[in-house]
mmCIF file of C-alpha atoms in Angstrom:
data_model
loop_
_atom_site.group_PDB
_atom_site.id
_atom_site.type_symbol
_atom_site.label_atom_id
_atom_site.label_comp_id
_atom_site.label_asym_id
_atom_site.label_seq_id
_atom_site.Cartn_x
_atom_site.Cartn_y
_atom_site.Cartn_z
ATOM 1 C CA UNK A 1 2.338 60.797 95.032
ATOM 2 C CA UNK A 2 -0.204 58.172 94.068
ATOM 3 C CA UNK A 3 -2.586 56.979 96.758
ATOM 4 C CA UNK A 4 -3.469 53.479 97.837
ATOM 5 C CA UNK A 5 -4.946 51.468 94.991
ATOM 6 C CA UNK A 6 -7.124 48.398 95.223
ATOM 7 C CA UNK A 7 -8.178 45.979 92.536
ATOM 8 C CA UNK A 8 -10.710 44.997 91.527
ATOM 9 C CA UNK A 9 -13.153 47.670 92.662
ATOM 10 C CA UNK A 10 -16.199 45.441 92.339
ATOM 11 C CA UNK A 11 -16.553 41.693 92.421
ATOM 12 C CA UNK A 12 -19.448 39.265 92.320
ATOM 13 C CA UNK A 13 -18.797 35.692 93.409
ATOM 14 C CA UNK A 14 -20.856 32.624 94.166
ATOM 15 C CA UNK A 15 -21.004 30.925 97.550
ATOM 16 C CA UNK A 16 -18.209 28.384 97.905
ATOM 17 C CA UNK A 17 -15.823 30.108 95.525
ATOM 18 C CA UNK A 18 -12.632 31.843 96.563
ATOM 19 C CA UNK A 19 -11.473 35.374 95.863
ATOM 20 C CA UNK A 20 -8.202 37.297 95.868
ATOM 21 C CA UNK A 21 -8.082 41.043 96.390
ATOM 22 C CA UNK A 22 -5.047 43.205 95.731
ATOM 23 C CA UNK A 23 -3.716 46.327 97.410
ATOM 24 C CA UNK A 24 -0.846 48.567 96.332
ATOM 25 C CA UNK A 25 0.302 50.900 99.107
ATOM 26 C CA UNK A 26 1.578 54.429 98.785
ATOM 27 C CA UNK A 27 5.165 54.418 97.565
ATOM 28 C CA UNK A 28 7.514 54.044 100.526
ATOM 29 C CA UNK A 29 4.875 52.688 102.874
ATOM 30 C CA UNK A 30 5.791 49.334 104.378
ATOM 31 C CA UNK A 31 2.697 48.504 106.394
ATOM 32 C CA UNK A 32 -0.579 47.329 104.900
ATOM 33 C CA UNK A 33 -3.688 46.625 106.924
ATOM 34 C CA UNK A 34 -6.935 45.091 105.751
ATOM 35 C CA UNK A 35 -10.464 45.806 106.994
ATOM 36 C CA UNK A 36 -13.967 44.556 106.365
ATOM 37 C CA UNK A 37 -16.813 47.072 106.469
ATOM 38 C CA UNK A 38 -20.468 46.067 106.677
ATOM 39 C CA UNK A 39 -23.549 48.062 107.713
ATOM 40 C CA UNK A 40 -24.173 45.767 110.660
ATOM 41 C CA UNK A 41 -20.678 45.267 112.075
ATOM 42 C CA UNK A 42 -19.020 48.462 110.949
ATOM 43 C CA UNK A 43 -15.316 48.546 110.200
ATOM 44 C CA UNK A 44 -13.445 45.494 111.464
ATOM 45 C CA UNK A 45 -9.721 44.844 111.443
ATOM 46 C CA UNK A 46 -8.633 41.781 109.495
ATOM 47 C CA UNK A 47 -4.838 41.816 109.611
ATOM 48 C CA UNK A 48 -1.701 43.928 109.395
ATOM 49 C CA UNK A 49 1.384 43.149 107.331
ATOM 50 C CA UNK A 50 4.736 44.799 107.778
ATOM 51 C CA UNK A 51 7.940 43.781 106.018
ATOM 52 C CA UNK A 52 6.237 40.748 104.464
ATOM 53 C CA UNK A 53 5.182 39.387 107.857
ATOM 54 C CA UNK A 54 1.722 39.271 109.376
ATOM 55 C CA UNK A 55 2.049 41.288 112.559
ATOM 56 C CA UNK A 56 -1.485 41.122 113.847
ATOM 57 C CA UNK A 57 -4.764 39.435 113.064
ATOM 58 C CA UNK A 58 -8.370 40.250 113.869
ATOM 59 C CA UNK A 59 -11.093 37.833 114.917
ATOM 60 C CA UNK A 60 -11.861 36.305 111.562
ATOM 61 C CA UNK A 61 -11.905 32.623 110.579
ATOM 62 C CA UNK A 62 -8.984 30.973 108.855
ATOM 63 C CA UNK A 63 -10.765 31.313 105.515
ATOM 64 C CA UNK A 64 -9.399 34.840 105.496
ATOM 65 C CA UNK A 65 -5.704 34.999 104.735
ATOM 66 C CA UNK A 66 -3.241 37.392 103.253
ATOM 67 C CA UNK A 67 0.317 38.002 102.277
ATOM 68 C CA UNK A 68 2.672 40.827 101.517
ATOM 69 C CA UNK A 69 5.320 40.922 98.855
ATOM 70 C CA UNK A 70 8.775 42.435 98.922
ATOM 71 C CA UNK A 71 7.506 45.575 97.160
ATOM 72 C CA UNK A 72 4.933 45.970 100.000
ATOM 73 C CA UNK A 73 1.995 45.131 97.759
ATOM 74 C CA UNK A 74 -0.474 42.910 99.545
ATOM 75 C CA UNK A 75 -3.122 40.402 98.648
ATOM 76 C CA UNK A 76 -6.016 39.101 100.667
ATOM 77 C CA UNK A 77 -7.670 35.788 99.972
ATOM 78 C CA UNK A 78 -11.033 34.508 101.130
ATOM 79 C CA UNK A 79 -11.767 30.857 100.512
ATOM 80 C CA UNK A 80 -15.103 29.038 100.562
ATOM 81 C CA UNK A 81 -17.085 32.250 100.334
ATOM 82 C CA UNK A 82 -20.221 32.647 102.423
ATOM 83 C CA UNK A 83 -23.099 35.069 101.917
ATOM 84 C CA UNK A 84 -21.988 36.931 105.034
ATOM 85 C CA UNK A 85 -18.662 37.754 103.396
ATOM 86 C CA UNK A 86 -20.414 40.329 101.244
ATOM 87 C CA UNK A 87 -18.815 43.582 102.306
ATOM 88 C CA UNK A 88 -16.541 46.441 101.398
ATOM 89 C CA UNK A 89 -12.927 45.373 101.867
ATOM 90 C CA UNK A 90 -10.557 48.206 102.552
ATOM 91 C CA UNK A 91 -6.821 48.251 102.759
ATOM 92 C CA UNK A 92 -4.749 50.990 104.296
ATOM 93 C CA UNK A 93 -1.058 51.723 104.198
ATOM 94 C CA UNK A 94 1.296 53.499 106.555
ATOM 95 C CA UNK A 95 4.997 54.227 106.719
ATOM 96 C CA UNK A 96 5.606 52.133 109.797
ATOM 97 C CA UNK A 97 3.672 49.867 112.086
ATOM 98 C CA UNK A 98 -0.033 50.603 112.475
ATOM 99 C CA UNK A 99 0.230 52.093 115.930
ATOM 100 C CA UNK A 100 2.697 54.630 114.673
ATOM 101 C CA UNK A 101 0.017 56.997 113.488
ATOM 102 C CA UNK A 102 -1.238 57.858 110.075
ATOM 103 C CA UNK A 103 -2.644 55.336 107.692
ATOM 104 C CA UNK A 104 -4.257 56.020 104.348
ATOM 105 C CA UNK A 105 -7.157 54.008 103.001
ATOM 106 C CA UNK A 106 -7.700 52.816 99.475
ATOM 107 C CA UNK A 107 -11.078 53.101 97.713
ATOM 108 C CA UNK A 108 -12.035 49.548 98.634
ATOM 109 C CA UNK A 109 -13.255 46.453 96.842
ATOM 110 C CA UNK A 110 -16.988 45.822 96.985
ATOM 111 C CA UNK A 111 -17.517 42.055 97.183
ATOM 112 C CA UNK A 112 -20.949 40.579 96.649
ATOM 113 C CA UNK A 113 -21.464 36.878 97.320
ATOM 114 C CA UNK A 114 -24.573 35.320 95.806
ATOM 115 C CA UNK B 1 -19.338 45.527 126.822
ATOM 116 C CA UNK B 2 -18.319 46.713 123.373
ATOM 117 C CA UNK B 3 -14.632 47.539 123.035
ATOM 118 C CA UNK B 4 -15.163 50.963 121.468
ATOM 119 C CA UNK B 5 -18.502 52.708 121.814
ATOM 120 C CA UNK B 6 -19.878 55.760 120.093
ATOM 121 C CA UNK B 7 -23.325 57.292 119.918
ATOM 122 C CA UNK B 8 -24.659 56.371 116.503
ATOM 123 C CA UNK B 9 -26.434 59.677 116.157
ATOM 124 C CA UNK B 10 -27.420 61.292 114.027
ATOM 125 C CA UNK B 11 -25.971 64.382 115.631
ATOM 126 C CA UNK B 12 -27.351 67.506 114.068
ATOM 127 C CA UNK B 13 -25.774 70.936 114.605
ATOM 128 C CA UNK B 14 -26.275 74.303 112.912
ATOM 129 C CA UNK B 15 -23.556 75.763 110.747
ATOM 130 C CA UNK B 16 -20.993 77.633 112.823
ATOM 131 C CA UNK B 17 -21.697 75.682 116.005
ATOM 132 C CA UNK B 18 -19.363 73.338 117.884
ATOM 133 C CA UNK B 19 -19.931 69.641 117.223
ATOM 134 C CA UNK B 20 -18.891 67.308 120.026
ATOM 135 C CA UNK B 21 -18.313 63.639 119.263
ATOM 136 C CA UNK B 22 -17.637 61.157 122.023
ATOM 137 C CA UNK B 23 -16.068 57.733 122.311
ATOM 138 C CA UNK B 24 -15.430 55.363 125.206
ATOM 139 C CA UNK B 25 -13.209 52.290 125.206
ATOM 140 C CA UNK B 26 -12.966 49.270 127.445
ATOM 141 C CA UNK B 27 -9.266 48.313 127.311
ATOM 142 C CA UNK B 28 -7.575 50.373 130.017
ATOM 143 C CA UNK B 29 -4.164 49.649 128.501
ATOM 144 C CA UNK B 30 -5.045 51.200 125.143
ATOM 145 C CA UNK B 31 -2.287 53.380 123.840
ATOM 146 C CA UNK B 32 -3.230 55.058 120.560
ATOM 147 C CA UNK B 33 -6.439 56.785 119.594
ATOM 148 C CA UNK B 34 -7.651 57.920 116.190
ATOM 149 C CA UNK B 35 -10.518 59.858 114.666
ATOM 150 C CA UNK B 36 -11.500 59.150 111.072
ATOM 151 C CA UNK B 37 -14.049 60.870 108.886
ATOM 152 C CA UNK B 38 -15.986 58.895 106.292
ATOM 153 C CA UNK B 39 -18.184 60.529 103.708
ATOM 154 C CA UNK B 40 -20.990 58.431 102.283
ATOM 155 C CA UNK B 41 -19.631 56.054 99.663
ATOM 156 C CA UNK B 42 -16.022 56.995 100.395
ATOM 157 C CA UNK B 43 -13.140 55.529 102.372
ATOM 158 C CA UNK B 44 -12.246 56.691 105.880
ATOM 159 C CA UNK B 45 -9.677 59.455 106.159
ATOM 160 C CA UNK B 46 -7.627 60.194 109.250
ATOM 161 C CA UNK B 47 -8.396 63.490 110.979
ATOM 162 C CA UNK B 48 -6.482 63.257 114.238
ATOM 163 C CA UNK B 49 -4.515 60.874 116.378
ATOM 164 C CA UNK B 50 -3.671 61.328 120.031
ATOM 165 C CA UNK B 51 -1.525 59.324 122.427
ATOM 166 C CA UNK B 52 -1.271 61.408 125.596
ATOM 167 C CA UNK B 53 -3.828 62.716 128.045
ATOM 168 C CA UNK B 54 -5.061 66.192 127.309
ATOM 169 C CA UNK B 55 -5.967 68.117 124.194
ATOM 170 C CA UNK B 56 -4.509 68.124 120.719
ATOM 171 C CA UNK B 57 -5.578 70.817 118.301
ATOM 172 C CA UNK B 58 -5.369 70.902 114.515
ATOM 173 C CA UNK B 59 -7.189 73.755 112.855
ATOM 174 C CA UNK B 60 -10.888 73.527 113.667
ATOM 175 C CA UNK B 61 -10.465 70.079 115.210
ATOM 176 C CA UNK B 62 -9.532 69.266 118.802
ATOM 177 C CA UNK B 63 -9.064 65.749 120.126
ATOM 178 C CA UNK B 64 -9.351 65.239 123.869
ATOM 179 C CA UNK B 65 -8.116 62.158 125.709
ATOM 180 C CA UNK B 66 -8.804 61.140 129.293
ATOM 181 C CA UNK B 67 -7.255 57.738 129.968
ATOM 182 C CA UNK B 68 -8.502 57.594 133.550
ATOM 183 C CA UNK B 69 -12.078 57.864 132.312
ATOM 184 C CA UNK B 70 -11.324 55.824 129.161
ATOM 185 C CA UNK B 71 -12.825 58.560 127.078
ATOM 186 C CA UNK B 72 -11.768 60.306 123.885
ATOM 187 C CA UNK B 73 -13.643 63.080 122.139
ATOM 188 C CA UNK B 74 -13.468 65.168 119.005
ATOM 189 C CA UNK B 75 -14.600 68.782 118.910
ATOM 190 C CA UNK B 76 -15.250 70.489 115.602
ATOM 191 C CA UNK B 77 -15.402 74.264 115.900
ATOM 192 C CA UNK B 78 -17.226 76.487 113.390
ATOM 193 C CA UNK B 79 -18.917 73.432 111.865
ATOM 194 C CA UNK B 80 -19.486 73.570 108.126
ATOM 195 C CA UNK B 81 -21.939 71.624 105.940
ATOM 196 C CA UNK B 82 -18.888 69.939 104.410
ATOM 197 C CA UNK B 83 -18.203 68.389 107.836
ATOM 198 C CA UNK B 84 -21.357 66.292 107.448
ATOM 199 C CA UNK B 85 -20.079 62.718 107.523
ATOM 200 C CA UNK B 86 -19.714 59.682 109.761
ATOM 201 C CA UNK B 87 -16.951 60.041 112.336
ATOM 202 C CA UNK B 88 -15.201 56.879 113.437
ATOM 203 C CA UNK B 89 -13.265 56.492 116.648
ATOM 204 C CA UNK B 90 -10.507 53.856 116.590
ATOM 205 C CA UNK B 91 -8.316 52.523 119.379
ATOM 206 C CA UNK B 92 -5.151 50.405 119.478
ATOM 207 C CA UNK B 93 -5.610 47.945 122.331
ATOM 208 C CA UNK B 94 -2.912 47.646 124.926
ATOM 209 C CA UNK B 95 -3.223 43.906 125.280
ATOM 210 C CA UNK B 96 -3.788 42.767 121.725
ATOM 211 C CA UNK B 97 -2.301 45.660 119.752
ATOM 212 C CA UNK B 98 -5.252 45.514 117.363
ATOM 213 C CA UNK B 99 -7.051 48.489 115.883
ATOM 214 C CA UNK B 100 -10.711 48.480 116.901
ATOM 215 C CA UNK B 101 -13.236 50.884 115.419
ATOM 216 C CA UNK B 102 -16.440 52.179 116.915
ATOM 217 C CA UNK B 103 -19.591 51.986 114.794
ATOM 218 C CA UNK B 104 -19.342 55.693 114.054
ATOM 219 C CA UNK B 105 -21.436 58.803 114.687
ATOM 220 C CA UNK B 106 -23.304 60.410 111.807
ATOM 221 C CA UNK B 107 -22.913 64.180 111.951
ATOM 222 C CA UNK B 108 -25.157 66.512 109.988
ATOM 223 C CA UNK B 109 -24.338 70.226 109.825
ATOM 224 C CA UNK B 110 -27.340 72.260 108.764
ATOM 225 C CA UNK B 111 -26.787 75.464 106.739
#
């Protein structure tokens, strides 16, 4: 079974631009969660989607948004990029809701904002 | 007070020894607890999850949960050099149902 895939793997953007990241979960998984990982803050929860609905959201500004499609694929959008948005963005999928147990991470998208 | 705290390490143990990794959390209503392993340059991978007080064993790994003390630990028996990685503790909060990670503990197993 294929794992979680994320595209693109690397991205360089300029301050003020917007970016869209994509995540395809493991086949059959209905929950997708997004995380931001930086050396200073560690791994931080962005949001969780289940059955096309955002079920939970972390403490990030409204510039960070996402959505989930009927095939469970998810996209994350960051508008008006800031230098501090440079990070590794990870998505993870699980069969059911996040608290149910196992989730599997994708390889991540490395975003650099200049 | 940080929501999930771990010693940053590095924790260094000899091959074959028991590595003990600790984590404390602030939300007394927390309900689900996870340990992830992250190799340098790789994504986190789930090692264990535990919901109830007590011990849960899986091969060389044992997770221990004490809700009264708000403490969860991971023991790695017969540590191997391949266990060298950063170990992340994660907790689902009881009040906000969000997954919060600790900053991780870097473990080095010396041959």
